[in-house]
PDB file of C-alpha atoms in Angstrom:
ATOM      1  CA  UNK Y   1      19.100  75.967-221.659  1.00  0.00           C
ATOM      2  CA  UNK Y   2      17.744  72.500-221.112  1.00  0.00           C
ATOM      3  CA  UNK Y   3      19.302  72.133-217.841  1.00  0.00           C
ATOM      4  CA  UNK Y   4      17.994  74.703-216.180  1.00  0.00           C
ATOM      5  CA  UNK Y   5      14.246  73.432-216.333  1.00  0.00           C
ATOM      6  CA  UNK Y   6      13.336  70.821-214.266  1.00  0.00           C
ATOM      7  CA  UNK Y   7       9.924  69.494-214.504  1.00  0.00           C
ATOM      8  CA  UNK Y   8       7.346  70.358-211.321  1.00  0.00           C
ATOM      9  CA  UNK Y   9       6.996  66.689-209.595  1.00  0.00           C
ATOM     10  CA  UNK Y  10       3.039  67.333-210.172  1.00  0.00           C
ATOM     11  CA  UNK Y  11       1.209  68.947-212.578  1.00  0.00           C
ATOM     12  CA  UNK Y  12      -1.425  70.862-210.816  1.00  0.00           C
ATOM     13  CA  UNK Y  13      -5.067  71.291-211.694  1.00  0.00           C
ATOM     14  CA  UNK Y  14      -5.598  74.581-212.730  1.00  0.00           C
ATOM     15  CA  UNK Y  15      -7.724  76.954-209.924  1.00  0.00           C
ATOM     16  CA  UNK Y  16      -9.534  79.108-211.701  1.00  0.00           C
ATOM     17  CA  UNK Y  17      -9.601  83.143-210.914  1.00  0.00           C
ATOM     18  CA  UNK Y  18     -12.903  84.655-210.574  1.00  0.00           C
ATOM     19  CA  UNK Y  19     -13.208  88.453-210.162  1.00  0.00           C
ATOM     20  CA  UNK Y  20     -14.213  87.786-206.618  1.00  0.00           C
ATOM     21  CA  UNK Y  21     -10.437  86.442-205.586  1.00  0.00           C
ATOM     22  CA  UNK Y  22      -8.820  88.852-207.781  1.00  0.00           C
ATOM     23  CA  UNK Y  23      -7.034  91.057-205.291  1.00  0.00           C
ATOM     24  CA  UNK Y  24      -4.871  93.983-205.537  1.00  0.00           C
ATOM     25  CA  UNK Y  25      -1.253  93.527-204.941  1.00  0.00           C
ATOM     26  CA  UNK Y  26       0.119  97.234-204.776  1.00  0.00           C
ATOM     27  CA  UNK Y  27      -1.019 101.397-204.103  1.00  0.00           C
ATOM     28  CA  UNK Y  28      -0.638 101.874-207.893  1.00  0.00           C
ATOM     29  CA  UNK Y  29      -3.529 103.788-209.579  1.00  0.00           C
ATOM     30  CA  UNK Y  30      -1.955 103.942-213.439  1.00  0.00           C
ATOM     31  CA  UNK Y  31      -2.819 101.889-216.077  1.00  0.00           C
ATOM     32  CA  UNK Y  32      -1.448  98.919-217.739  1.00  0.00           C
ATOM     33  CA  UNK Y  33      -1.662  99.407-221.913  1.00  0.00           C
ATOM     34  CA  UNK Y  34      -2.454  95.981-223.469  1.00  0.00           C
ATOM     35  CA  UNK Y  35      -2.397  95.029-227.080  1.00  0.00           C
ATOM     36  CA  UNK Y  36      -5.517  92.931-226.346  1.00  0.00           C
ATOM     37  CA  UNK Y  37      -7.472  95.830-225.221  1.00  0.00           C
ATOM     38  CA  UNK Y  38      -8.045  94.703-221.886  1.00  0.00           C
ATOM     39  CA  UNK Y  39      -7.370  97.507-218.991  1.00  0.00           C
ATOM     40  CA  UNK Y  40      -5.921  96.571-216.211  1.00  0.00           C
ATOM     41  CA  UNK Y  41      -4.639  99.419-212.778  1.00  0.00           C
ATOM     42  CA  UNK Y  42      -0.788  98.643-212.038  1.00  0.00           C
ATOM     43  CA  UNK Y  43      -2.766  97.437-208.437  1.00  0.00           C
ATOM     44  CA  UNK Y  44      -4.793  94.935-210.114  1.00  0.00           C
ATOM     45  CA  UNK Y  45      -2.130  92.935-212.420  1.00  0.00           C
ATOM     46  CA  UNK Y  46      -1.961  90.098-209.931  1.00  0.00           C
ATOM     47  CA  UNK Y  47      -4.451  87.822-207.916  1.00  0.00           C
ATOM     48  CA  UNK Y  48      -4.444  85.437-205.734  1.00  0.00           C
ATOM     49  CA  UNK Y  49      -6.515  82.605-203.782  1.00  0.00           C
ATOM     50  CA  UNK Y  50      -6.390  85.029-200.856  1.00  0.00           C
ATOM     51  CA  UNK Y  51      -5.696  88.420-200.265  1.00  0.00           C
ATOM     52  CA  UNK Y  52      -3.157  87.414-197.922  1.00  0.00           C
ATOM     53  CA  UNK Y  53      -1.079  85.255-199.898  1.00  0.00           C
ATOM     54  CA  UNK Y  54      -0.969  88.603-202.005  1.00  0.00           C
ATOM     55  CA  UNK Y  55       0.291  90.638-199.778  1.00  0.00           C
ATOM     56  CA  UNK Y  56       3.019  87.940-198.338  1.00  0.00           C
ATOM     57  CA  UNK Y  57       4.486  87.613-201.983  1.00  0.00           C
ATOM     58  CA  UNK Y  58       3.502  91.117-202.603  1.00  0.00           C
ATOM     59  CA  UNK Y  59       7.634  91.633-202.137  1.00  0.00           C
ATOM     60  CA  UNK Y  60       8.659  88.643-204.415  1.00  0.00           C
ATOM     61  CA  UNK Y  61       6.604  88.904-207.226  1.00  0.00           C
ATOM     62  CA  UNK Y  62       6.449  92.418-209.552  1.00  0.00           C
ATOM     63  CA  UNK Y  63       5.057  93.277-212.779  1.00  0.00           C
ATOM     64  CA  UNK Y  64       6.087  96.715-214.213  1.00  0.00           C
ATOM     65  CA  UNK Y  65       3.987  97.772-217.207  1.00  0.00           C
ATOM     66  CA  UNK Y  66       5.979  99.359-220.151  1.00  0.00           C
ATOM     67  CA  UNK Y  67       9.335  98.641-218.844  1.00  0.00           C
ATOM     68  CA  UNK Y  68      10.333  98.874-222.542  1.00  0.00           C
ATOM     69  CA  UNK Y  69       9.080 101.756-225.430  1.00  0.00           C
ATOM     70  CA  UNK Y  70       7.757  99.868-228.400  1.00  0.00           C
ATOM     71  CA  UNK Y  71      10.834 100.956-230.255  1.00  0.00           C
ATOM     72  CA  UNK Y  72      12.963  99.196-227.437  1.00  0.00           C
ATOM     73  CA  UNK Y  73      10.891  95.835-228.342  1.00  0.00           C
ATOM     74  CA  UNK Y  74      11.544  97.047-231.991  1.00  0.00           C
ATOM     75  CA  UNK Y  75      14.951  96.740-231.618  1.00  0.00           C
ATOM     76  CA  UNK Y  76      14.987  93.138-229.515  1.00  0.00           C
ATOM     77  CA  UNK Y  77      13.284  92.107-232.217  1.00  0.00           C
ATOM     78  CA  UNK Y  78      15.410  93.118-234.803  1.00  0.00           C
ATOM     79  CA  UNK Y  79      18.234  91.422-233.141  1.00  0.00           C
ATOM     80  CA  UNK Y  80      16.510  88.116-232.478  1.00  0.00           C
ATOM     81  CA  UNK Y  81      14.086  87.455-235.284  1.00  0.00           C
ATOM     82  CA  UNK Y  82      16.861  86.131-237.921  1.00  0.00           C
ATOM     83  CA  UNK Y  83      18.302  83.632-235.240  1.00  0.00           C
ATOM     84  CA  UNK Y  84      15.103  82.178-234.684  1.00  0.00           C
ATOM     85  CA  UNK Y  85      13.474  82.099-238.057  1.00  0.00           C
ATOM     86  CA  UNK Y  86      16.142  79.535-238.337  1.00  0.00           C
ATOM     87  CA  UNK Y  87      14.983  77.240-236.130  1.00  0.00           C
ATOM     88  CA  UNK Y  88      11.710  75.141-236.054  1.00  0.00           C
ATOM     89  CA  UNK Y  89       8.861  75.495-233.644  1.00  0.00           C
ATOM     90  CA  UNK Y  90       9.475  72.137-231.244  1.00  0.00           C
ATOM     91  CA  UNK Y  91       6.153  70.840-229.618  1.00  0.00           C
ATOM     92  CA  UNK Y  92       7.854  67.665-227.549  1.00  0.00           C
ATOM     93  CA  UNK Y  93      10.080  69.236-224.832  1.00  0.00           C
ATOM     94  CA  UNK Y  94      13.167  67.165-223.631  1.00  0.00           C
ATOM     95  CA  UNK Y  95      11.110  66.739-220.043  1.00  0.00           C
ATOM     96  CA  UNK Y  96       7.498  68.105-221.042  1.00  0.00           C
ATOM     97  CA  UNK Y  97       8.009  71.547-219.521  1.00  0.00           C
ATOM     98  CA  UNK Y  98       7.212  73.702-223.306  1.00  0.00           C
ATOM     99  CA  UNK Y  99       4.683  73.150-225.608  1.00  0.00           C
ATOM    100  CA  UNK Y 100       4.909  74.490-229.364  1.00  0.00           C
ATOM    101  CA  UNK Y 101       8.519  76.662-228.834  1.00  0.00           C
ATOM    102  CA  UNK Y 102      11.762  77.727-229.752  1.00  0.00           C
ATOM    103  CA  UNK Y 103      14.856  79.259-228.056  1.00  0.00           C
ATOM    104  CA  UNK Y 104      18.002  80.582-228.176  1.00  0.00           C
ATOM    105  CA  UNK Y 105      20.372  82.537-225.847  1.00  0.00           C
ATOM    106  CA  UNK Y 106      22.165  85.742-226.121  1.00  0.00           C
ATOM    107  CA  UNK Y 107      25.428  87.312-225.135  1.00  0.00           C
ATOM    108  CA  UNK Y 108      26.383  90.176-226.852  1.00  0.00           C
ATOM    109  CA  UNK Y 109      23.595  92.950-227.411  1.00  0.00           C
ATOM    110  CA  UNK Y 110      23.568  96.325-229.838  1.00  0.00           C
ATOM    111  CA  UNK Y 111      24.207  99.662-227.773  1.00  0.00           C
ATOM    112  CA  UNK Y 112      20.150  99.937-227.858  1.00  0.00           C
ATOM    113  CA  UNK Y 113      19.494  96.326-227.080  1.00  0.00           C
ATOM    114  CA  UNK Y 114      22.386  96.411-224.198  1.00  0.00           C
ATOM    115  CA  UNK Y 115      20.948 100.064-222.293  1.00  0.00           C
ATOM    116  CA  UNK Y 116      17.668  98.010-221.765  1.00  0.00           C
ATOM    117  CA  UNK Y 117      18.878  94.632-220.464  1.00  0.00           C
ATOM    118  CA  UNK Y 118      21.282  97.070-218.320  1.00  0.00           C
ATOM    119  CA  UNK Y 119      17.979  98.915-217.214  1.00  0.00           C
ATOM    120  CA  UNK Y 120      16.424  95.004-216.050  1.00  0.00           C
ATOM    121  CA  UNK Y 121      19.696  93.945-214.183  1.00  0.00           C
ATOM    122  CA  UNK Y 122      19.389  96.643-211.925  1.00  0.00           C
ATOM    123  CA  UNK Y 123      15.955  96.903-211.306  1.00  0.00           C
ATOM    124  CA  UNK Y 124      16.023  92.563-210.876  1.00  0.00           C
ATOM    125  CA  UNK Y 125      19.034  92.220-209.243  1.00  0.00           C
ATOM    126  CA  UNK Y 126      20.727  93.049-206.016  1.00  0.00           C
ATOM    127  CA  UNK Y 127      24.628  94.769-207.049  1.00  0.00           C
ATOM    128  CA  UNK Y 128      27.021  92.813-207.491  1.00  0.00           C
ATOM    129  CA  UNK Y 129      24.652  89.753-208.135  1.00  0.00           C
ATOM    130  CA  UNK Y 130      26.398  86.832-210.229  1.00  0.00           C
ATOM    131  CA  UNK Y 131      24.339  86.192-213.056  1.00  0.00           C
ATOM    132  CA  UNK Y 132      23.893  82.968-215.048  1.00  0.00           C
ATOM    133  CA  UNK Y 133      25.268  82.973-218.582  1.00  0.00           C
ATOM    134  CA  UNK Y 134      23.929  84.151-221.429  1.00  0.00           C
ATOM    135  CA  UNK Y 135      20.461  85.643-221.710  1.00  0.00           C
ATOM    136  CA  UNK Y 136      18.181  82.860-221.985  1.00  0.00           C
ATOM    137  CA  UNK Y 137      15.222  83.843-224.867  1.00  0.00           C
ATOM    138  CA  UNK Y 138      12.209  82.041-225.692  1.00  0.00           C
ATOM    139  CA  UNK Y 139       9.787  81.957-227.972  1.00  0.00           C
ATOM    140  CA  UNK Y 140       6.364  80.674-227.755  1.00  0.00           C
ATOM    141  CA  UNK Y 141       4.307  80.110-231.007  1.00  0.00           C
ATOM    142  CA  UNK Y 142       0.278  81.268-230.367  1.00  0.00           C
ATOM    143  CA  UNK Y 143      -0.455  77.550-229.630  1.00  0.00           C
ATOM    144  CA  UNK Y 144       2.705  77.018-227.299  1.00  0.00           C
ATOM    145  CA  UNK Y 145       2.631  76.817-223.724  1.00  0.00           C
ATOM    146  CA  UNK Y 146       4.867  76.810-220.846  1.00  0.00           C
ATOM    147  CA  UNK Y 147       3.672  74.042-218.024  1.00  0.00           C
ATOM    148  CA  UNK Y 148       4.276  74.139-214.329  1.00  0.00           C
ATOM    149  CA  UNK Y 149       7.837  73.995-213.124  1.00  0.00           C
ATOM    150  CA  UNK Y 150      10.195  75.101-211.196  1.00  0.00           C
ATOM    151  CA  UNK Y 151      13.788  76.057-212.568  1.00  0.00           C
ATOM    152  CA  UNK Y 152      16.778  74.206-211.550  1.00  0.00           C
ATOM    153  CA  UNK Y 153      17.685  75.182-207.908  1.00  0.00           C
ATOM    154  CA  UNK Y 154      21.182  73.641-209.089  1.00  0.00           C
ATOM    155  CA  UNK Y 155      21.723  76.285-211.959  1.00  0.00           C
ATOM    156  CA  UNK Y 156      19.515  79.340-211.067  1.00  0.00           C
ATOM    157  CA  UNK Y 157      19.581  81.342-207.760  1.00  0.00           C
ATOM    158  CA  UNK Y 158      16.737  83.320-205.846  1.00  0.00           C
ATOM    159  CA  UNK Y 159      15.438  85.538-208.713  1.00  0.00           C
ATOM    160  CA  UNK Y 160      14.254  85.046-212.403  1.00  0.00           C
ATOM    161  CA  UNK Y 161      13.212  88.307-214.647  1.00  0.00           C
ATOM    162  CA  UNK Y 162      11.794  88.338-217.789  1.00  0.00           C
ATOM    163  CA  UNK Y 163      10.607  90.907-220.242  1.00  0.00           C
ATOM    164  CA  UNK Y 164       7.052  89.733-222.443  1.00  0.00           C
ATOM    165  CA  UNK Y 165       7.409  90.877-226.200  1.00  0.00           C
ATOM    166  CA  UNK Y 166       4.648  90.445-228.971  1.00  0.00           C
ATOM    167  CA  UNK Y 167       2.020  89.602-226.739  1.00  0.00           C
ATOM    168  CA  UNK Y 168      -0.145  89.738-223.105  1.00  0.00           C
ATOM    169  CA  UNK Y 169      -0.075  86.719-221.385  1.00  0.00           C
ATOM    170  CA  UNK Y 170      -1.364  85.136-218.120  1.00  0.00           C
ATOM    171  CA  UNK Y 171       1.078  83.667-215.749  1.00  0.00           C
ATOM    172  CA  UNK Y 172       0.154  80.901-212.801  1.00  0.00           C
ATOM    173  CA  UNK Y 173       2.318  80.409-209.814  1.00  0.00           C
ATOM    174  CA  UNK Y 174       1.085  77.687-207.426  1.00  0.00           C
ATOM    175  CA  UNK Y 175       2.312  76.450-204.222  1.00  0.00           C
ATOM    176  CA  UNK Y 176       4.089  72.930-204.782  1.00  0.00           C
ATOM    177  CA  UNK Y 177       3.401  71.674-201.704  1.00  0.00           C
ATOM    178  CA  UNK Y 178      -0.523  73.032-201.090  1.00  0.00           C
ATOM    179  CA  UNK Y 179      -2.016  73.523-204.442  1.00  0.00           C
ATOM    180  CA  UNK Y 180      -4.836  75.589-203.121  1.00  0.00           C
ATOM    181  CA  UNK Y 181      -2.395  78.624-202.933  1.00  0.00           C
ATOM    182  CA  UNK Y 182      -2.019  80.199-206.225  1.00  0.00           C
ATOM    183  CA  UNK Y 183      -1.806  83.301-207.597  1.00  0.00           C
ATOM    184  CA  UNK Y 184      -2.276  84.846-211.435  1.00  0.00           C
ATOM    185  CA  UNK Y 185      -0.219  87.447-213.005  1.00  0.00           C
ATOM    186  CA  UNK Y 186      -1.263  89.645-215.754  1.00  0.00           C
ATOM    187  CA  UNK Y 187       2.134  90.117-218.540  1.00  0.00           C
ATOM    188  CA  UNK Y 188       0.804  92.805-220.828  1.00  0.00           C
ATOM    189  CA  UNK Y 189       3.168  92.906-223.901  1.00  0.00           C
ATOM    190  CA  UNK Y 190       6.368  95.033-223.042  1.00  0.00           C
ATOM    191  CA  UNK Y 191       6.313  94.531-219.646  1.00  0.00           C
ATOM    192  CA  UNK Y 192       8.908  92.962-217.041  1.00  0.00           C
ATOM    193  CA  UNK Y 193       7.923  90.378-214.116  1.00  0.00           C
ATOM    194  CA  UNK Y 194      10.158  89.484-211.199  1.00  0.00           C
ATOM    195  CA  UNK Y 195      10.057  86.410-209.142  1.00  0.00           C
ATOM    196  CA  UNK Y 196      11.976  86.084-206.049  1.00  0.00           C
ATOM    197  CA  UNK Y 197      12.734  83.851-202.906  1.00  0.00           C
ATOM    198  CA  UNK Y 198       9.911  81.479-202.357  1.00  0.00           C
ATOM    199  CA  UNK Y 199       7.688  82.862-205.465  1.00  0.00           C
ATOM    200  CA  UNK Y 200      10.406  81.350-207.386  1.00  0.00           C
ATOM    201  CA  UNK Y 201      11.871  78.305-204.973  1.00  0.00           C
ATOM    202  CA  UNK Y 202       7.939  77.112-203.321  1.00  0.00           C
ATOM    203  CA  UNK Y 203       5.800  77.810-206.411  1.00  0.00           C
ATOM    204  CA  UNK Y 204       5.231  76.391-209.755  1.00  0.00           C
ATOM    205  CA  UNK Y 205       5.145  79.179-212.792  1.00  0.00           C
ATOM    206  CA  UNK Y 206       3.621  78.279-216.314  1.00  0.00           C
ATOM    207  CA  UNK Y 207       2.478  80.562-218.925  1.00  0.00           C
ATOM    208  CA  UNK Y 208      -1.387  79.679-220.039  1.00  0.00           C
ATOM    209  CA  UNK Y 209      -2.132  78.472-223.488  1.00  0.00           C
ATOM    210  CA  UNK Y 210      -4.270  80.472-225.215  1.00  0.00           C
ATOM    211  CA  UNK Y 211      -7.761  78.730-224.596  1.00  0.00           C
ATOM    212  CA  UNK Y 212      -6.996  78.884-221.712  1.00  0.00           C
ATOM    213  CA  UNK Y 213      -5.733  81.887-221.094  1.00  0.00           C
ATOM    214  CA  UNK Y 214      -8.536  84.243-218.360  1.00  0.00           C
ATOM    215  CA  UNK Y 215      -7.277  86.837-215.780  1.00  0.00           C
ATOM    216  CA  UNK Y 216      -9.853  88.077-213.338  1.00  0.00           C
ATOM    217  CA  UNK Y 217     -12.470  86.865-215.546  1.00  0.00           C
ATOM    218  CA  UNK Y 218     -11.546  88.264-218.522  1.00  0.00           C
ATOM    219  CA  UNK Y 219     -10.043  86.934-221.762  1.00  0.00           C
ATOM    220  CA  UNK Y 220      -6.191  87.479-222.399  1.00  0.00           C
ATOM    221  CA  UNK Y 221      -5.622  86.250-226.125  1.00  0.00           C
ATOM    222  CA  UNK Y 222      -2.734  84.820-226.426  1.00  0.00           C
ATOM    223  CA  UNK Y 223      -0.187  85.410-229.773  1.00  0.00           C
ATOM    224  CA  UNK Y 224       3.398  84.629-230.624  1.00  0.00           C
ATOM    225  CA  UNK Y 225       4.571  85.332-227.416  1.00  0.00           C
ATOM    226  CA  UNK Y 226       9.146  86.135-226.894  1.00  0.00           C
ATOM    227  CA  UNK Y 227      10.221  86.716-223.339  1.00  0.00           C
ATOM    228  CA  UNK Y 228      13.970  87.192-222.808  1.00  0.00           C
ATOM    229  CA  UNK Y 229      14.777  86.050-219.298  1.00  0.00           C
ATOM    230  CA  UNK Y 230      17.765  86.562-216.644  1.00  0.00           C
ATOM    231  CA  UNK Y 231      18.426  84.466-213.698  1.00  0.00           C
ATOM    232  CA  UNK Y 232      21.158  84.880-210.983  1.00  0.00           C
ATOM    233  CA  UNK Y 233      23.457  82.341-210.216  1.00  0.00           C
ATOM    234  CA  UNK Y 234      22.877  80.269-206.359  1.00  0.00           C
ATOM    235  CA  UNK Y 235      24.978  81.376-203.495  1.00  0.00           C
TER     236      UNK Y 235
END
């Protein structure tokens, strides 16, 4: 997968997100189950510098809490887990996009395994959407990060997915071009994020290392962290 991250030409200071410009991003009322404890609406899993850069991406950027059962993440696990125990955590990225990781891709699923990555392509994608390749799957050790970027416009199209197994995380997006436009995404373990259009073409995305690693104020620790990702091909 190396060629389909490209480095961010800037890496961005981190804004930090206070309670106070943590906004809600949807009508939701339900709750989002963590494994950190943490309790989060649907409404409240993403902020922003603004409440109306929230509502402008509010179309192109989704987080769905317990897209997958915990037997569903079971059974990813089952079938990725001996692939990547044989390969070594790397912590000195090709181009300095991943910190502490490992990865492999994925083309062929079991009949378990297959029923949920049919359930993301249709939720993700538009029918009849080409996707790229393989699945792409990576896995980030508890003291691996991923640092801004923004995927290859050359390989990947208008929309990335990606499911979050193991662990809650904290994504950033910021704007390339204005850094004070940002917003933060809560990934509770299990869940499923969507970025589309300019979310995915005008703003950086990292995941937070674990230190650093605060939604609306709160602490989001970071483990082992797998997310199994699915991009479209460009038009």
């Amino acid at each position: 997968m190396r060629l389909l991250i490209t480095v961010a030409r800037r890496i961005h200071k981190r804004p930090l997100c206070s309670p106070t410009s943590c906004l809600s991003s949807a009508a939701s009322s339900s709750g989002a189950a963590t494994n950190s404890g943490l309790q989060f609406r649907d409404d409240q899993l993403v902020c922003g510098s603004t409440g109306e850069l929230v509502q402008r991406l509010s179309g192109q950027v989704e987080v769905r809490t317990e897209f997958i059962s915990e037997e569903e993440e079971g059974a990813l696990m089952k079938e990725l887990e001996p692939g990547l125990r044989k390969k070594r955590y790397e912590f000195d990225h090709w181009d300095d996009a991943i910190h502490g990781y490992r990865e492999t891709e994925r083309a062929q699923w079991g009949v378990v395994c297959e029923g949920v990555m049919d359930r993301l392509r249709a939720v993700a994608f538009s029918e009849g959407s080409p996707l790229l390749g393989p699945v792409h799957v990576l896995d980030l050790d508890k003291a691996g990060y991923i640092k801004p970027h923004i995927d290859s416009v050359k390989f990947c199209g208008s929309t990335i997915a990606g499911l979050s197994l193991l662990s809650d995380s904290v994504m950033r997006l910021v704007r390339e071009d204005e850094t004070a436009e940002w917003l933060n995404l809560f990934l509770p373990r299990r869940s499923l994020y969507i970025l589309r259009d300019q979310a995915r073409y005008k703003f950086t995305h990292e995941i937070l290392k674990d230190a650093e690693s605060i939604f609306s104020g709160q602490r989001v620790p970071r483990h082992r962290r797998i997310s199994v990702i699915c991009r479209n091909l460009p038009v």
